[in-house]
PDB file of C-alpha atoms in Angstrom:
ATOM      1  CA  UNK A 289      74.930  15.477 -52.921  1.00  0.00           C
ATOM      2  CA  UNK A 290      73.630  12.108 -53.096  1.00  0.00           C
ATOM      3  CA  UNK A 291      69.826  11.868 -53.455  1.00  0.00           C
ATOM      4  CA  UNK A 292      67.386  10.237 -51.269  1.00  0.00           C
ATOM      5  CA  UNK A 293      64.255   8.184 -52.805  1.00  0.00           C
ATOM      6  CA  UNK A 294      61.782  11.203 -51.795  1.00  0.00           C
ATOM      7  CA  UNK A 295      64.453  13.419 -54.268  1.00  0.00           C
ATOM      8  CA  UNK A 296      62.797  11.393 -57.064  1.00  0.00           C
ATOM      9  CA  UNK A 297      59.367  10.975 -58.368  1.00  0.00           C
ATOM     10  CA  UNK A 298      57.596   7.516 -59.906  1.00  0.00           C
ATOM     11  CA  UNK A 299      54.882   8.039 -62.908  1.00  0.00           C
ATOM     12  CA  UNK A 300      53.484   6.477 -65.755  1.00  0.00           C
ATOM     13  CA  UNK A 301      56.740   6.429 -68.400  1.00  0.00           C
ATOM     14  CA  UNK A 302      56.603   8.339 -71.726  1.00  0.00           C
ATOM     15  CA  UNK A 303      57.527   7.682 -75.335  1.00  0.00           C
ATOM     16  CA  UNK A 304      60.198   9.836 -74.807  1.00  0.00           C
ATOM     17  CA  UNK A 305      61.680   7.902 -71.989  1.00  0.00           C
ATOM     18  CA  UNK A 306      62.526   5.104 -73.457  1.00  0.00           C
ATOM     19  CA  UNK A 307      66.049   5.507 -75.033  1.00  0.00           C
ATOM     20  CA  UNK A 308      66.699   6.522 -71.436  1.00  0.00           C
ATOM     21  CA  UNK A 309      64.910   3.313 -69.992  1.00  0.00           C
ATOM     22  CA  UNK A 310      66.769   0.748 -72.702  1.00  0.00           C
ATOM     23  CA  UNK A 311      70.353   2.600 -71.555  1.00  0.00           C
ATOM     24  CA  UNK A 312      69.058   2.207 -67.681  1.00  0.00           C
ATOM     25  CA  UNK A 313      68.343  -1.632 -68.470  1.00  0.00           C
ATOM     26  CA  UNK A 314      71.548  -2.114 -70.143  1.00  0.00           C
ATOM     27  CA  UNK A 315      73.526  -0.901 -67.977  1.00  0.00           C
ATOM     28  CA  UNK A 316      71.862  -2.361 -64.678  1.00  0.00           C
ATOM     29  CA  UNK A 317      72.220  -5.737 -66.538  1.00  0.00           C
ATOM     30  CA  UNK A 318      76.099  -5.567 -66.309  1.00  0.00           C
ATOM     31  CA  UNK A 319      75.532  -5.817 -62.597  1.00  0.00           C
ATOM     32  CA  UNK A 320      75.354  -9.333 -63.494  1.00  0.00           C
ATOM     33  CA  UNK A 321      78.192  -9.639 -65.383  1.00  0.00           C
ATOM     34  CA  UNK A 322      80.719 -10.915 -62.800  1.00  0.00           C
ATOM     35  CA  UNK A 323      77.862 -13.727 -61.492  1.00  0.00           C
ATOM     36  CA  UNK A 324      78.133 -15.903 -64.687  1.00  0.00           C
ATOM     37  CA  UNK A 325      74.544 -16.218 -64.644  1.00  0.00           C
ATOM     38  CA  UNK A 326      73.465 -14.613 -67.976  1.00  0.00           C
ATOM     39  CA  UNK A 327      75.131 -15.309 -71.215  1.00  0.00           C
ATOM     40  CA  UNK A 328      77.169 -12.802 -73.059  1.00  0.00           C
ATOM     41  CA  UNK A 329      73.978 -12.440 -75.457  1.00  0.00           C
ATOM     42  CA  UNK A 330      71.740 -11.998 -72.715  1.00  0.00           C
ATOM     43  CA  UNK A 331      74.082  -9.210 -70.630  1.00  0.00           C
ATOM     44  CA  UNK A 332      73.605  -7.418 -74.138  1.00  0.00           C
ATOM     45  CA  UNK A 333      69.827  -7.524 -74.136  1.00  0.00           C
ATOM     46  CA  UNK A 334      67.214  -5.189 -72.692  1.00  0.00           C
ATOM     47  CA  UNK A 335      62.970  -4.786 -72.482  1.00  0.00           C
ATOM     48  CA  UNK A 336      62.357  -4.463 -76.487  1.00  0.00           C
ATOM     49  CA  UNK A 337      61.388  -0.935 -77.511  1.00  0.00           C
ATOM     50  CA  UNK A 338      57.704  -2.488 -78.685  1.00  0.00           C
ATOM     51  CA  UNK A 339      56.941  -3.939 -75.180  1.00  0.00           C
ATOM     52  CA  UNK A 340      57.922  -0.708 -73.606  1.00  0.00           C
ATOM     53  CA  UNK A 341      55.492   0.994 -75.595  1.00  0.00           C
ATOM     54  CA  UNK A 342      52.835  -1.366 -75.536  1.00  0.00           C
ATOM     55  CA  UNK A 343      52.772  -1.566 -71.425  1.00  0.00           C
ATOM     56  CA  UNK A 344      53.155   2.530 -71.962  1.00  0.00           C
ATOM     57  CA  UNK A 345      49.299   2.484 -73.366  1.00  0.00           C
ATOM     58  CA  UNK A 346      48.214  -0.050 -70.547  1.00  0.00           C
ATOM     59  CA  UNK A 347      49.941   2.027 -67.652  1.00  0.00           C
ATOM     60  CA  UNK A 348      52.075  -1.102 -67.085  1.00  0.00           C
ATOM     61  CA  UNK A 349      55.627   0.715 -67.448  1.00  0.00           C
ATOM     62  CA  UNK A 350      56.878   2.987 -64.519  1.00  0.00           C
ATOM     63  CA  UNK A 351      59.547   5.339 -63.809  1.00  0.00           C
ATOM     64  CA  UNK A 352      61.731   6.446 -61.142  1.00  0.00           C
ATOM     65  CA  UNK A 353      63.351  10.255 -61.668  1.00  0.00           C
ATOM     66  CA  UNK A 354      64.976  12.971 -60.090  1.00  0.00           C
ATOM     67  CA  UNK A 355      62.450  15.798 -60.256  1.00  0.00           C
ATOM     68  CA  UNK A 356      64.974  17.325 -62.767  1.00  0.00           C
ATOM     69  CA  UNK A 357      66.412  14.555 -64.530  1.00  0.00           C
ATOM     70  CA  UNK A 358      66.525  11.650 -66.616  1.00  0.00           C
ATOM     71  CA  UNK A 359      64.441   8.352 -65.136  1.00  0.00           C
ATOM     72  CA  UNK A 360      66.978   6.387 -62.777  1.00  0.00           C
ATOM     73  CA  UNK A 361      65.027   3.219 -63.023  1.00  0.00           C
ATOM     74  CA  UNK A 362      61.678   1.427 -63.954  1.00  0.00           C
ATOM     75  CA  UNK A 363      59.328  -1.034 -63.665  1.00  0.00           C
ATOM     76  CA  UNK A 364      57.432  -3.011 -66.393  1.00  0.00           C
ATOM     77  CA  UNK A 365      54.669  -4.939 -65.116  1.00  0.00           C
ATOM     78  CA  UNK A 366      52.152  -7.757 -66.649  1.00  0.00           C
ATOM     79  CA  UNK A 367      48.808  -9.034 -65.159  1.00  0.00           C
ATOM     80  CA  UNK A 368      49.304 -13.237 -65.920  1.00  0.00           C
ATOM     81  CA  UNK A 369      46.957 -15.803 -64.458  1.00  0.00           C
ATOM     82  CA  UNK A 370      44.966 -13.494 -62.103  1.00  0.00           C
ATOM     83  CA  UNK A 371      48.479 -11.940 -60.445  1.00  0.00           C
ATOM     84  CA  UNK A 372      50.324  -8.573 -61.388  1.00  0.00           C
ATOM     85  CA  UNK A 373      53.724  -9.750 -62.748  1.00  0.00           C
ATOM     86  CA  UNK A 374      56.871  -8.186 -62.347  1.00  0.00           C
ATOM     87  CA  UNK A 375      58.471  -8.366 -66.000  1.00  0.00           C
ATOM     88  CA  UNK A 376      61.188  -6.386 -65.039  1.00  0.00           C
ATOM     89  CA  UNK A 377      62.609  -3.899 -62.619  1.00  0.00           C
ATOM     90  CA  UNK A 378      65.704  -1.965 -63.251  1.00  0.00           C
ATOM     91  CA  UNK A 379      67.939   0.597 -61.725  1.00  0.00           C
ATOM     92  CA  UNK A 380      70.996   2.626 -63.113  1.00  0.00           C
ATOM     93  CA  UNK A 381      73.902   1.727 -60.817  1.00  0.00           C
ATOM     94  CA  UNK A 382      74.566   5.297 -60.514  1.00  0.00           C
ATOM     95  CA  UNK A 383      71.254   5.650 -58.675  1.00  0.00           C
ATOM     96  CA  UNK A 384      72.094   2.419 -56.776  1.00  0.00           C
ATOM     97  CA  UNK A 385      71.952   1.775 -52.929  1.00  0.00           C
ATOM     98  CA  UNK A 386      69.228   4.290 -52.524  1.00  0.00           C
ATOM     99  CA  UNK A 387      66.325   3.168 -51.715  1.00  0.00           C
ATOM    100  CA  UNK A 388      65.021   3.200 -55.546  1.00  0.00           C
ATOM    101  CA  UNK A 389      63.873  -0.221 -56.205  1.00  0.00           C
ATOM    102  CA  UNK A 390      62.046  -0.789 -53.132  1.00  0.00           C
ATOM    103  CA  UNK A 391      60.370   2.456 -53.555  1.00  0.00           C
ATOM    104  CA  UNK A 392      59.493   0.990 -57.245  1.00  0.00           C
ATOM    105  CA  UNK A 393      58.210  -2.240 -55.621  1.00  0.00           C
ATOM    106  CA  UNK A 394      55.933  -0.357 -52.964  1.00  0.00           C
ATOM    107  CA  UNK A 395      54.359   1.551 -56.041  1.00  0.00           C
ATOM    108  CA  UNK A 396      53.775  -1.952 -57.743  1.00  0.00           C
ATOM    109  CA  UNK A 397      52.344  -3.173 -54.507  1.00  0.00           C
ATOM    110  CA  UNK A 398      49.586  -0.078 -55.200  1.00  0.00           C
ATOM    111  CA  UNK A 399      49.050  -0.671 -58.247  1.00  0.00           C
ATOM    112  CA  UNK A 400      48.165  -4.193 -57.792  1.00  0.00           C
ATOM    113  CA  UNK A 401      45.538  -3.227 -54.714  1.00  0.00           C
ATOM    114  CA  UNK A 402      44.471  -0.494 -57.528  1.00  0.00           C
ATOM    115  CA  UNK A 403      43.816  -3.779 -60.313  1.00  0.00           C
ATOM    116  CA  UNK A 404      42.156  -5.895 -57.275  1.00  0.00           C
ATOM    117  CA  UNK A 405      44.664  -8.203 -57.401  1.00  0.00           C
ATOM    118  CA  UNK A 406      45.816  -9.886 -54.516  1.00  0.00           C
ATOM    119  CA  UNK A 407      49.227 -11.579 -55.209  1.00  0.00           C
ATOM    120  CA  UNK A 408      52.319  -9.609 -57.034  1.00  0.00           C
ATOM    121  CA  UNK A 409      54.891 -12.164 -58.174  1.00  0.00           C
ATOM    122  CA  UNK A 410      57.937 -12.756 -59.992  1.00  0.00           C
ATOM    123  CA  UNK A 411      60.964 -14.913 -61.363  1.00  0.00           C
ATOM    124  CA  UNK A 412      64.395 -13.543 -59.910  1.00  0.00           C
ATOM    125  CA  UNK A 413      67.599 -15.397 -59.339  1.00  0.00           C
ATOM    126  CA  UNK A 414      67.255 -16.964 -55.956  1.00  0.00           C
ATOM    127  CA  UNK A 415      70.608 -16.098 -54.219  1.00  0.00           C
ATOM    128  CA  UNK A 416      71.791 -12.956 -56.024  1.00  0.00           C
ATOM    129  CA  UNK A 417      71.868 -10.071 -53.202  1.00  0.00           C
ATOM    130  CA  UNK A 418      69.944  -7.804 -55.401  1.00  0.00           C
ATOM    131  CA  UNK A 419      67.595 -10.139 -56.076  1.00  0.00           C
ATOM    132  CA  UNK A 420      66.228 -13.475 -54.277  1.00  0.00           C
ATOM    133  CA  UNK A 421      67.375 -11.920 -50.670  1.00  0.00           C
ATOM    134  CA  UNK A 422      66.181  -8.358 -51.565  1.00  0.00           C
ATOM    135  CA  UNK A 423      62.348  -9.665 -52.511  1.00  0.00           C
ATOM    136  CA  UNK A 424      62.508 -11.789 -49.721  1.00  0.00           C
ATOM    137  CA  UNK A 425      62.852  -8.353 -47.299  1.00  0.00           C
ATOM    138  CA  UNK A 426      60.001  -7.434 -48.852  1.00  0.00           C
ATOM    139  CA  UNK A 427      57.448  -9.799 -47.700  1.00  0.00           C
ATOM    140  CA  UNK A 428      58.304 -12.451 -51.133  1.00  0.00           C
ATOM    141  CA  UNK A 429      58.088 -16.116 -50.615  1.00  0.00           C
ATOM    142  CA  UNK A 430      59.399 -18.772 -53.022  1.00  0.00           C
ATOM    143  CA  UNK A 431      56.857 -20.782 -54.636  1.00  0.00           C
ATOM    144  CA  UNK A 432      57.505 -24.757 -54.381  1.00  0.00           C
ATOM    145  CA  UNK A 433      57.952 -25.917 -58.240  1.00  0.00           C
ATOM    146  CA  UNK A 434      54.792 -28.054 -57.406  1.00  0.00           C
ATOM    147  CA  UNK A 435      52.847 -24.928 -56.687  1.00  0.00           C
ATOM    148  CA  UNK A 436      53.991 -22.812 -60.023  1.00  0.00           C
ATOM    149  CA  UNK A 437      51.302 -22.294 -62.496  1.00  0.00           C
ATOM    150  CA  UNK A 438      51.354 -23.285 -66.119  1.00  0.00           C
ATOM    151  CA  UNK A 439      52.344 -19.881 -66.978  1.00  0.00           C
ATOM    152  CA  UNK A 440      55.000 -19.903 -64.991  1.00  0.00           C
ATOM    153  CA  UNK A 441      56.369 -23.316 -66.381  1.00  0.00           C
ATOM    154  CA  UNK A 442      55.944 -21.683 -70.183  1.00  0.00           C
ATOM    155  CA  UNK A 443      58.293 -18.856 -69.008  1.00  0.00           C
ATOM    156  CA  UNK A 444      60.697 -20.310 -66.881  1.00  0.00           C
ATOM    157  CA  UNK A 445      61.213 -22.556 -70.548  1.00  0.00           C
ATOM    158  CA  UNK A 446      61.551 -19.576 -72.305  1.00  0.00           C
ATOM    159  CA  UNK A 447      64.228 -17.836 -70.069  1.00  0.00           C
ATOM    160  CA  UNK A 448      66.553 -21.332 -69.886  1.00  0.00           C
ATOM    161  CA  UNK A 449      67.402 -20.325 -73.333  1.00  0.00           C
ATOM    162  CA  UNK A 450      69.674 -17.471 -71.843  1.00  0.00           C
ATOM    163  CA  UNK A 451      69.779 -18.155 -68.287  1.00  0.00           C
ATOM    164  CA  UNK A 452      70.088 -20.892 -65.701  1.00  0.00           C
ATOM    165  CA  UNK A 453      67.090 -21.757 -64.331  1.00  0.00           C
ATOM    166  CA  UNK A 454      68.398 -23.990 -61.775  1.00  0.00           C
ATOM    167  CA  UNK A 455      69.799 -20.663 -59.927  1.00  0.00           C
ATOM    168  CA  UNK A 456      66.189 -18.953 -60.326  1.00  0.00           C
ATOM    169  CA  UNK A 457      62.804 -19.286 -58.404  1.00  0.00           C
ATOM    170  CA  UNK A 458      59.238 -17.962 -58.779  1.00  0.00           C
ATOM    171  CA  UNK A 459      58.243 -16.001 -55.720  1.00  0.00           C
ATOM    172  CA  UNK A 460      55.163 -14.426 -54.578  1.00  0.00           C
ATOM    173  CA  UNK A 461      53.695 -11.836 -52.273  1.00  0.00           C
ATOM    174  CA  UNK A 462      50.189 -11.592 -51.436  1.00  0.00           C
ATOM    175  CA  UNK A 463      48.216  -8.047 -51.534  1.00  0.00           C
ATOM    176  CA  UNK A 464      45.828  -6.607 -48.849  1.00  0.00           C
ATOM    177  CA  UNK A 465      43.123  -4.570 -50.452  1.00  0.00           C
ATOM    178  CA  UNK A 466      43.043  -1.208 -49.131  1.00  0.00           C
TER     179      UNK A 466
END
């Protein structure tokens, strides 16, 4: 029976989760391995154990889980110059096609109204199905490279040393308060 996202239930993640989370990541990652995109180092890497457990203790790390199972997917979020960031979001492939990271997304969109934040944003690779045209359904716009913040210039230097930044953008969706 294939599961539906109400079959599965988002909370705060767990020291216990995250073995399950660093599998999830690494094997979502290899989604990418037919685009060319990452390098073979970087289709190898994951969210570092320590930053898992440091967003643990600041309720920045979220999972997605059957009821009776092992988490399908997660979220890891940052706040970075006034805006909740989206680190990373992640879904096992066997959970794929379900729903499950747009369900993750609307729970960052509430946590962000929940921090008084009115923008969520992110870095994604701009014409990847899964990613640039997925946001972009979700009310994401891409941010003109004149627009991008500081902080945003810092990363996007730090992830050309594994990725191609020409085939990424910096997109943003603003928040209403409830």
């Amino acid at each position: 029976m294939r599961r539906r996202p109400s079959d599965y239930v988002i909370s705060p993640a767990r020291p216990e989760d995250v073995a399950s989370l660093i599998a999830l990541d690494l094997a979502a990652g290899q989604l990418f391995a037919p685009t060319g995109l990452l390098t073979e180092e970087a289709l190898g890497d994951h969210v570092p154990e320590t930053v898992m457990q440091q967003a643990m203790e600041t309720g920045d790390l979220l999972k997605i889980a059957p009821a009776d199972g092992e988490p399908a997917g997660f979220a890891l979020v940052s706040h970075r110059g006034g805006t909740l960031y989206l680190d990373q979001i992640s879904v096992h492939p066997d959970h794929g096609r379900r729903g499950l990271g747009a369900t993750l997304m609307r729970q960052v969109f509430q946590v962000a109204r929940q921090r008084r934040l009115k923008t969520v944003t992110l870095s994604t690779f701009r014409d990847v199905p899964w990613n640039g045209p997925f946001y972009r359904k979700l009310g994401f716009r891409e941010i003109p490279r004149e627009e991008m913040a500081d902080w945003m210039l810092a990363l996007e230097k730090i992830q050309a040393e594994s990725l191609d930044v020409s085939q990424r953008c910096f997109m943003v969706r603003k928040i209403g308060w409830l």
